[in-house]
XYZ file of C-alpha atoms in Angstrom:
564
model
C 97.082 66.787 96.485
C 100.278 67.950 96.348
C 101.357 70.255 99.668
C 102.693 73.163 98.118
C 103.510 76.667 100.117
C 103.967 80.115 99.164
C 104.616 81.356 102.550
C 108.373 82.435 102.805
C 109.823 82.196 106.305
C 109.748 86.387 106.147
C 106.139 86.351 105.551
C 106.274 83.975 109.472
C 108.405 86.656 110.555
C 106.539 89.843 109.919
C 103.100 87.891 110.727
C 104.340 86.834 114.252
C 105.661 90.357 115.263
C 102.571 91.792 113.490
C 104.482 93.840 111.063
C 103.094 92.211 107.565
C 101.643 95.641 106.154
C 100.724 93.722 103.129
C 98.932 90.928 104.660
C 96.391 90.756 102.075
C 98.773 89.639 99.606
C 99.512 86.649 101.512
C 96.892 85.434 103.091
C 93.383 85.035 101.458
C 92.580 83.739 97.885
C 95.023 84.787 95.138
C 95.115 83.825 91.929
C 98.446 82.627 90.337
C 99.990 80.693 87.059
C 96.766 77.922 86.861
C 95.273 77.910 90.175
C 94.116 79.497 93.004
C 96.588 79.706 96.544
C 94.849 79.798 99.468
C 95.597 81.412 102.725
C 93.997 81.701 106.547
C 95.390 82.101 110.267
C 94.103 79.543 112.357
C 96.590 78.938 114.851
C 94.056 76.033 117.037
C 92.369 74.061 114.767
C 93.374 70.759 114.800
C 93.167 70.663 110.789
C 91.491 72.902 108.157
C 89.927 71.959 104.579
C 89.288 74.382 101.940
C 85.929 73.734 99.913
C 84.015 75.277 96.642
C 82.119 75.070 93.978
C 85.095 73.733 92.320
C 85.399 70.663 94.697
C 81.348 69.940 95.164
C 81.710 71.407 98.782
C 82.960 68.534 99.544
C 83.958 68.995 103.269
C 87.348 67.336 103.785
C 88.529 66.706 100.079
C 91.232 69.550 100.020
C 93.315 69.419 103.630
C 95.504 72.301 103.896
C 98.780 72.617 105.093
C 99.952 74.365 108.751
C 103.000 76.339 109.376
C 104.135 77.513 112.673
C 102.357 80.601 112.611
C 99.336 78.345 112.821
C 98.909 79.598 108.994
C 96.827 77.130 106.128
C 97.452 77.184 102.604
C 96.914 75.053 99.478
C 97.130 75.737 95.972
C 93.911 74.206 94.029
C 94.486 74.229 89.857
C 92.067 75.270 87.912
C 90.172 77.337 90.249
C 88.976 80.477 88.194
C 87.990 83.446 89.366
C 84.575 84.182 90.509
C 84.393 80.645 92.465
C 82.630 80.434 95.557
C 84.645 79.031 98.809
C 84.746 78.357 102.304
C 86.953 77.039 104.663
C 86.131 74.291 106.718
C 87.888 74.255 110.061
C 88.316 71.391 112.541
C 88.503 72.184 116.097
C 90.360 70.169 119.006
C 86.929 69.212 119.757
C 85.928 67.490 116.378
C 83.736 70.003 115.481
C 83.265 71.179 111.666
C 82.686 74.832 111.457
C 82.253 76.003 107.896
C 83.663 80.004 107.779
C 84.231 82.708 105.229
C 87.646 84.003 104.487
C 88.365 86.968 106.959
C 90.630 88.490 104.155
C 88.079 88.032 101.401
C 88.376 90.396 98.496
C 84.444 89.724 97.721
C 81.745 87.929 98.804
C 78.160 86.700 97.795
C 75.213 88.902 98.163
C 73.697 88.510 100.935
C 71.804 86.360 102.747
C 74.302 83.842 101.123
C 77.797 84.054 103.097
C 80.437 82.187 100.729
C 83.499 84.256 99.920
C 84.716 84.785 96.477
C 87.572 84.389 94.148
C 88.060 88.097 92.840
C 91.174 90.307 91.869
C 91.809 93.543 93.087
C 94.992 94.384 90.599
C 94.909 95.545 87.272
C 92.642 98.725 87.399
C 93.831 101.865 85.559
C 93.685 104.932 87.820
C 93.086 108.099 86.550
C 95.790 110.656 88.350
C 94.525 112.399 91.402
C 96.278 114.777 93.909
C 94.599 114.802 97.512
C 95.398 118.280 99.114
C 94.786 117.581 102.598
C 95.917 120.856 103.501
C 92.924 122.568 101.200
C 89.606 122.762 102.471
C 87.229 120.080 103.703
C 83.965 120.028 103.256
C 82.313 116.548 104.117
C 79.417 114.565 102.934
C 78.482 112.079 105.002
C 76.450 109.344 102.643
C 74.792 106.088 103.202
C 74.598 104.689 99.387
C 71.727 102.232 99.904
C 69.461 104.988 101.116
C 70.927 108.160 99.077
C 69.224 106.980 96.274
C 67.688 103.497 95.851
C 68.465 100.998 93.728
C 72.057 102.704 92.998
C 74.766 100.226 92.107
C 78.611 101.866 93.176
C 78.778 103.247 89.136
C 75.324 105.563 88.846
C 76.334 106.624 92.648
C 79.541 107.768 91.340
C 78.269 109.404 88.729
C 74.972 110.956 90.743
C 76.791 112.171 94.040
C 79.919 113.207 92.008
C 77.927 115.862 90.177
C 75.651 116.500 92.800
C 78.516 117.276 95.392
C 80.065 119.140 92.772
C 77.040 121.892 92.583
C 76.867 121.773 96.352
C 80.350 122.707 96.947
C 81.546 119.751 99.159
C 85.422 118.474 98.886
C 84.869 115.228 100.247
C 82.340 111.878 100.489
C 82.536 110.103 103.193
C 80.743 107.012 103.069
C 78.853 104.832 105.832
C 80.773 101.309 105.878
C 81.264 99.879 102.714
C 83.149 96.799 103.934
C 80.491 93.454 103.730
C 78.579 93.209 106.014
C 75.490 90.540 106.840
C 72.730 92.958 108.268
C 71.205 95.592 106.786
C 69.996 97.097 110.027
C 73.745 97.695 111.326
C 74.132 100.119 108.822
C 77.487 98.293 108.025
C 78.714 98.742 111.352
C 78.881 95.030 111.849
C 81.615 93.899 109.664
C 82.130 90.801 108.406
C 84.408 90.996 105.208
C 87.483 93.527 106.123
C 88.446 93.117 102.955
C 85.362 93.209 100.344
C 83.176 96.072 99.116
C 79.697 94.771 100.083
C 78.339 92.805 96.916
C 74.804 94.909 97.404
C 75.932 97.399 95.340
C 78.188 96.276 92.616
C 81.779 94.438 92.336
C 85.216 95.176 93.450
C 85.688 96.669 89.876
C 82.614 98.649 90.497
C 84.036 100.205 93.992
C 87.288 100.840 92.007
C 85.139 102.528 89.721
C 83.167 104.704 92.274
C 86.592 106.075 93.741
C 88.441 106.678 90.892
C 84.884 108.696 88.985
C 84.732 110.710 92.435
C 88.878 111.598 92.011
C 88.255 112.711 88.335
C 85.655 115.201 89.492
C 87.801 116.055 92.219
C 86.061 114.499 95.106
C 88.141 113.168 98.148
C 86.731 109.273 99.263
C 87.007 108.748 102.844
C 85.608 105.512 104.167
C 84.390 104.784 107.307
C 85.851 101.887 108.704
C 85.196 99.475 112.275
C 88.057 97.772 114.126
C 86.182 98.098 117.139
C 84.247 95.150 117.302
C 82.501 92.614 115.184
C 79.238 90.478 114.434
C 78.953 87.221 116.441
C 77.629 85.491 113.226
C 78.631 81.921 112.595
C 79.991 82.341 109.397
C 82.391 84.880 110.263
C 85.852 85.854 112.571
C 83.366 84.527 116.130
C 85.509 81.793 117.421
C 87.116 81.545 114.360
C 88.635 78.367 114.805
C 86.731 77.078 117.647
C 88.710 79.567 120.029
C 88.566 83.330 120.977
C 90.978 83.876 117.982
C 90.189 87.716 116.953
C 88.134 88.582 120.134
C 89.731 88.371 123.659
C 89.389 85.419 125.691
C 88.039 86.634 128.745
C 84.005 87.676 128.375
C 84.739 91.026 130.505
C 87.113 92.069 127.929
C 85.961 90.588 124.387
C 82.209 91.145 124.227
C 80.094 94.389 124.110
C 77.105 93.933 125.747
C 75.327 96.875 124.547
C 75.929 96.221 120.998
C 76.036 92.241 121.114
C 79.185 91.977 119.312
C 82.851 90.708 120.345
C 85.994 93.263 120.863
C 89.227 92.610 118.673
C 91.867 90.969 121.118
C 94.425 94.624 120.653
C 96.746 92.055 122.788
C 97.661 90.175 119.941
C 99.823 91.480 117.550
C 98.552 89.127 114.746
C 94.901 90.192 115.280
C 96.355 93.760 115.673
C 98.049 93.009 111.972
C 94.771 91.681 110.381
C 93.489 95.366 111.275
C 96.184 97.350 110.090
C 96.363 95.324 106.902
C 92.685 96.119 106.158
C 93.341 99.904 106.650
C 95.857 100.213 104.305
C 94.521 97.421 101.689
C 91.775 100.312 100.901
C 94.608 102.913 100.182
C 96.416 100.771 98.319
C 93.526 98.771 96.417
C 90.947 101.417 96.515
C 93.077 104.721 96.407
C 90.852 106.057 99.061
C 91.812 108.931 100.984
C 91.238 108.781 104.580
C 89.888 106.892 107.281
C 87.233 107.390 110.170
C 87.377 105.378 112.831
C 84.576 104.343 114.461
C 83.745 104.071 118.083
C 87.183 105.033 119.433
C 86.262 105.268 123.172
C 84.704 101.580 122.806
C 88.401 100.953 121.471
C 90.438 102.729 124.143
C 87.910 102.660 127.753
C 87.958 98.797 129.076
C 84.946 100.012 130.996
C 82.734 101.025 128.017
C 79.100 100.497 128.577
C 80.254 97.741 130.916
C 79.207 97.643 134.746
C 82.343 95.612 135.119
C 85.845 95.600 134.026
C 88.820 94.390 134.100
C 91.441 97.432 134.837
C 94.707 97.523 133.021
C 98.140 96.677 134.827
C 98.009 100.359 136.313
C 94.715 100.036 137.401
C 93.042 102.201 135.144
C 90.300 102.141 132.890
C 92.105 102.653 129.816
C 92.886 99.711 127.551
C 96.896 100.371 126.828
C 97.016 97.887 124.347
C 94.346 99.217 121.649
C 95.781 102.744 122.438
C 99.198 101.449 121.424
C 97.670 99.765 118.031
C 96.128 103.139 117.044
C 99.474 104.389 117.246
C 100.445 102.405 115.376
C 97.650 102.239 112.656
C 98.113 106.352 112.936
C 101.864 105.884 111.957
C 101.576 102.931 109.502
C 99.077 104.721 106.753
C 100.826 108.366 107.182
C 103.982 106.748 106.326
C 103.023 104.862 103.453
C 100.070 107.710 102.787
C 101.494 111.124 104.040
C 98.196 112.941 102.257
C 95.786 110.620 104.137
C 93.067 111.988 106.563
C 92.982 110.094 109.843
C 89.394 110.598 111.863
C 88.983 109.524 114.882
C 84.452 109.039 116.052
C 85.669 109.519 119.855
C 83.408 110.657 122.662
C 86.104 110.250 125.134
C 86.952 112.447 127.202
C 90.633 110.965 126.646
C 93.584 114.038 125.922
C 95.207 113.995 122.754
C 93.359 112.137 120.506
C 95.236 114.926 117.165
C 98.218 114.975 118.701
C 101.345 113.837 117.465
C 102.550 112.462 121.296
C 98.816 111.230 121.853
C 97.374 109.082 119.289
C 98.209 111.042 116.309
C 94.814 111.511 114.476
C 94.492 113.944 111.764
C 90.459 115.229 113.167
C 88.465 114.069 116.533
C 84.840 114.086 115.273
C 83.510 117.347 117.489
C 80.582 115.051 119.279
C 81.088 117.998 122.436
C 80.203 120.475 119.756
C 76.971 118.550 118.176
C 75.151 117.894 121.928
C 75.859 121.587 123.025
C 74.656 122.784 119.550
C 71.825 120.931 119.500
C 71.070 121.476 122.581
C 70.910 124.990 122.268
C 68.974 125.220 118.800
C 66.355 122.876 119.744
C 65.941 125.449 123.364
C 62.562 127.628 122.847
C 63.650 130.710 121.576
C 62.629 132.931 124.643
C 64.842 130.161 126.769
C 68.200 130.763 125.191
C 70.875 131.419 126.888
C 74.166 132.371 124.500
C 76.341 130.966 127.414
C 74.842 127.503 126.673
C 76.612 127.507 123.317
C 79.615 129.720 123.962
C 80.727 126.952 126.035
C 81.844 125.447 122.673
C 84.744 128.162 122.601
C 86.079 126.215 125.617
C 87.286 123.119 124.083
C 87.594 123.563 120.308
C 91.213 123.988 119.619
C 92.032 121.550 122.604
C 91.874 118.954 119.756
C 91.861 119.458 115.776
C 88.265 118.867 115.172
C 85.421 117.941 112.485
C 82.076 119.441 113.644
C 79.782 117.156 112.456
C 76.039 117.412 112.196
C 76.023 113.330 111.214
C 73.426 110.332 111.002
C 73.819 109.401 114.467
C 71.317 112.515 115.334
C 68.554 112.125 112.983
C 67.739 108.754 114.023
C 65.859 106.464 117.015
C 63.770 109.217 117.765
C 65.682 112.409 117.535
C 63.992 113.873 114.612
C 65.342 115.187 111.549
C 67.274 118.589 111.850
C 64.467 120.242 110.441
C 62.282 119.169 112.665
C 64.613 119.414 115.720
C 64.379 123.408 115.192
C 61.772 124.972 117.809
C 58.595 127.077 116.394
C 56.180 127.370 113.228
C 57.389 126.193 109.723
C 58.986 129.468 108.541
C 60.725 129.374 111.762
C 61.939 125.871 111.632
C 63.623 126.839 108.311
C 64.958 129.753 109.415
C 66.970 128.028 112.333
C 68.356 124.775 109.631
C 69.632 127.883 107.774
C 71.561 129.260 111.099
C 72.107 125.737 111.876
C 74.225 125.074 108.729
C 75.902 128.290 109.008
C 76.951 127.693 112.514
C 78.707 124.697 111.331
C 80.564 126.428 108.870
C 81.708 129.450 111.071
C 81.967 126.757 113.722
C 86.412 126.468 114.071
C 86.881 122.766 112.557
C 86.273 120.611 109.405
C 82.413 120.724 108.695
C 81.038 117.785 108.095
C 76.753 116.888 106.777
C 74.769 113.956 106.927
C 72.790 113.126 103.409
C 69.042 114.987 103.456
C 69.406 117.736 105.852
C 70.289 119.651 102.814
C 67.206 119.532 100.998
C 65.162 119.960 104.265
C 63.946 116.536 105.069
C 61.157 116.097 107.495
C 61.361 113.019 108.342
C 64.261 110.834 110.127
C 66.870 108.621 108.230
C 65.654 105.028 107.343
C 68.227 103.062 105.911
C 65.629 101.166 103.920
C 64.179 104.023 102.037
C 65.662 107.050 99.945
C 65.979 110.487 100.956
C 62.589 111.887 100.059
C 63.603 113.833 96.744
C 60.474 114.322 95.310
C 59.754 117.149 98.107
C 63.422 118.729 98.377
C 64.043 122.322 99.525
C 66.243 123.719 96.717
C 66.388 127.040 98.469
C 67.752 125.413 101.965
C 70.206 123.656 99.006
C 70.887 127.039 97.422
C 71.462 128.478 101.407
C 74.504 125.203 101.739
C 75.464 125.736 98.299
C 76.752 129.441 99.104
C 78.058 128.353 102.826
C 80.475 126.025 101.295
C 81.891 128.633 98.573
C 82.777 130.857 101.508
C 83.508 128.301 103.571
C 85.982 127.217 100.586
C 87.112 130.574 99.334
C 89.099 131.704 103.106
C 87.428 130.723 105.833
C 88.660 127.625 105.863
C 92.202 128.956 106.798
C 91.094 129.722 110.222
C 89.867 126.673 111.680
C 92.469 125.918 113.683
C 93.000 129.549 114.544
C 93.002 130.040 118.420
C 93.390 133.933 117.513
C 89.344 133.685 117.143
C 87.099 136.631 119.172
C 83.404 136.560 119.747
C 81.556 138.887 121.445
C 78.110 138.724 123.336
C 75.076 140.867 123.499
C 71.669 141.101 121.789
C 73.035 138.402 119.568
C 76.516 136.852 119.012
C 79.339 138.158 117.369
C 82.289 135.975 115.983
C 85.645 137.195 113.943
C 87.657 134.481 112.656
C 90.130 135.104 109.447
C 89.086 138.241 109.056
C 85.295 137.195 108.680
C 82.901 138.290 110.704
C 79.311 136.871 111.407
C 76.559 137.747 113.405
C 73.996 135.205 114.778
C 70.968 136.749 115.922
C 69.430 133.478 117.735
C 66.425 135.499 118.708
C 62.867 136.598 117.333
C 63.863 139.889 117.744
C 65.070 142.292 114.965
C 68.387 144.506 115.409
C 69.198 147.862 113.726
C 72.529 146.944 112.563
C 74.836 148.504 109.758
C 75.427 145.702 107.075
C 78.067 145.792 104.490
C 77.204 145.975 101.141
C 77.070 142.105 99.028
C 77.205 140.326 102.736
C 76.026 136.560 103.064
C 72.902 136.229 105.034
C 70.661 133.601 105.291
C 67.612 135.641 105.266
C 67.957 136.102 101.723
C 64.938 135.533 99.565
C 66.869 132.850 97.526
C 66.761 131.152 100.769
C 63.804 131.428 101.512
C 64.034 134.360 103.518
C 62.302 137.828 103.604
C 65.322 139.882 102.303
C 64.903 142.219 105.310
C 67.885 145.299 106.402
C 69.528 145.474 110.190
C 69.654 141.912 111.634
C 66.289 140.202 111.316
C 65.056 137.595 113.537
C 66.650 133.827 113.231
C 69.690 135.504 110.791
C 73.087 134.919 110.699
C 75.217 137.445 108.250
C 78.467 136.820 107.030
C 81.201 138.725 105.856
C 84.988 139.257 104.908
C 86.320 142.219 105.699
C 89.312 142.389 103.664
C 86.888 142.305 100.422
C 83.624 143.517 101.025
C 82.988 147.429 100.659
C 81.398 149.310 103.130
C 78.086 151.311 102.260
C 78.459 154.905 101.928
């Protein structure tokens, strides 16, 4: 066949310093006038063959052609979309290792690993103005367990009404991108590139984003440059080398998860990243980002006995802190509305801030063990100073207090069931719980099924257990987020917050007030008129005057009226 490039010696340019924002439009499979061009970095193979269902899989039929950059291409005619490909890569060695395309736009359903021919241009977007300034309300969702047997469409449609009646501003959704095991949750990634095929098509996905934006729905996406599966099939030793990962063992592979660490050395492998973040604001229209795992990304000396230190001697890893930079500054340039999350447990400084690494929200994970640790405390054993301590860190960073899927899993019990005494009780403190996290300063954020009371832990093979949900714990959420929405809101980042300490816990923010009465003890207290408080019958609660046991009231006291 005929060598043929369409790799301009700008494209080499940009690649090599590891400024090609649009990567994706260069390198992968893209359809053009009667053919298919293909695309892939693999800078030591000795030579590299593409192969399909259009070709037989024949192994070495279609040799493609190497640049400098140590980048492959061929144009096949006649290759259609929806075919089925590989690429089958030579190493110095001689040996044949048959991979998927790491910039894949789709790929077969699993268990099969092929990639596929698919288009990502074309779809008509309905308008949709992100206000990232407005409230944010999250809803964290795994789709393969929300509901099952929901394809991206009926989601869209489902959790677009039902977040809608709830009151939350935003989905954010477990990881989307393919993936080859079900029981990573998608946190093993192996198409950067390509909606999973479980649920539906690239159309579909473009579908599910753009239904959410009509109903005015934010999509943010969670997303893993962290590390990655050692699979076969996928970026492991891509070409018969370290090529993603790092080279040396100490520094490229996570023991406790089993899974290789991006080389954030290389500015090409630092490129294939950033061009994967902002393919889904581009392609997808999303709007925002959370990173996962950020301390994996930034500590050399994560869950690792042994390290290797960086040129200071340190434990930080310079490099990967310099390529979120750099992501950080890449999508708010090109996406100024974006939202930019960073899952850090680090107790690295400056995580939100513009000098630091430039994050739009630090996922609170300080907040969630000293809250949980306090509501799960036997009531006669609490000690307000135990969650007070919260006050001492929250506006160090600009935070989202989550209460997420990490803590209702391997053990740790549903919410529900996390809460300390008799059933009555136990619904009492998810009601405080929620409120908490709503008067808590910071972005609330909610896994899927605490909100209709679910007893039993997250599996990500079953759905939420519907049949026996709590409206009234719904109903309690429901009218948390409209005054979460409504003002309070404005004062999340406001240090100007006061609380107060005594027979229960007092705390002004925005010119709300709420009380928190962690105790079993009633308190004769003077309640405005119309004030929020989650002892209300349509709750679940008893409707009782003062401050009853396990309450927390809620008020604004620029427009509630005072009794007489």
């Amino acid at each position: 066949m005929e060598e043929t490039t369409l790799i301009s010696p700008t494209d080499i340019e940009l690649f090599m310093r590891g400024v090609h924002y649009e990567l994706y439009n260069l390198l992968g499979a893209h359809q053009k006038e009667g053919g298919v061009h293909f695309a892939l970095w693999a800078k030591n193979a000795a030579q590299v063959y593409l192969a399909g269902d259009f070709n037989q899989w024949q192994e070495k039929s279609l040799p493609m052609h190497r640049n400098e950059a140590g980048i492959w291409d061929i144009f096949v005619p006649g290759v259609a979309e929806g075919s089925q490909y590989k690429y089958v890569i030579e190493t110095k060695e001689g040996h044949l290792l048959w991979k998927a395309d790491p910039f894949a736009f789709y790929s077969q359903l699993r268990p099969e690993t092929a990639s596929v021919v698919a288009n990502v241009d074309g779809y008509e977007w309905a308008p949709f103005e992100h206000n990232k300034e407005g409230p944010i309300s999250i809803y964290e969702v795994h789709i393969g367990s929300w509901k099952k047997g929901l394809g991206y469409r009926d989601a869209a449609h489902e959790l677009a009404k039902y977040c809608i009646d709830l009151g939350f501003t935003h989905i954010e959704l477990m990881p989307i991108t393919e993936y080859p095991l079900d029981a990573s949750w998608g946190y093993q990634v192996s198409g950067y590139f390509a909606p999973t095929a479980r649920y539906g098509t690239v159309r579909d996905f473009q579908y599910f984003v753009d239904h959410m934006h009509k109903n005015g729905i934010g999509v943010i996406l969670d997303w893993v440059p962290s590390h990655f599966p050692t699979d076969g099939f996928s970026l492991a030793q891509f070409d018969g080398t370290p090529l993603f990962e790092y080279s040396h063992p100490l520094m490229g592979f996570h023991p406790q998860w089993n899974t290789y660490i991006f080389d954030y050395a290389s500015p090409r492998v630092c490129n294939f990243l950033l061009a994967s973040a902002l393919f889904w604001f581009d392609k997808y229209h999303i709007d925002g980002l959370r990173i996962d795992a950020v301390e994996s990304i930034i500590m050399r000396d994560f869950a690792k006995q042994d390290f290797i230190p960086n040129i200071h001697g340190g434990r930080e890893n310079l490099e990967a802190m310099n390529f979120l930079k750099h992501l950080n500054a890449a999508v708010k340039e090109r996406y100024p509305k974006a939202i930019m999350c960073a899952e850090d447990s680090s107790y690295h400084a400056g995580i939100t801030h513009q000098e630091g690494l430039n994050f739009d929200y630090k996922w609170a994970l300080g907040w969630m063990t000293d809250t949980f640790n306090f509501f799960q405390t036997p009531f006669e054993h609490r000690d307000l100073s135990r969650i007070t301590c919260i006050f001492d860190y929250i506006f160090t960073e600009r935070f989202i207090v989550p209460l997420s899927h990490d803590e209702v899993v391997h053990e740790k019990r549903s919410l529900l069931e996390k809460m300390p005494g008799d059933e009555g009780q136990k619904l009492a403190g998810l009601r405080m719980l929620f409120a908490w996290m709503f008067c808590s300063p910071g972005r609330p954020l909610l896994f899927m099924g605490a909100e209709i009371a679910q007893k039993g832990e997250w599996n990500f093979s079953e759905s939420l257990d519907w049949e026996r949900a709590n409206h009234q714990i719904q109903k309690c959420l429901r009218d948390l987020n409209k005054i979460y929405c409504s003002g309070l809101f404005e004062s999340d980042f406001d240090a100007g917050m006061k609380w107060e300490i005594g027979d229960y816990f007092t705390l002004r923010r925005g010119g709300y007030v709420a009380l928190f009465n962690f105790t079993t003890n009633a308190y004769s207290v003077e309640i405005p008129e119309g004030a929020f408080t989650t002892d209300s019958p349509d709750y679940g609660g008893m409707g009782r005057a003062g401050l009853p046991p396990l309450t927390t009231i809620i008020y604004d006291e620029k427009r509630i009226s005072k009794p007489a």
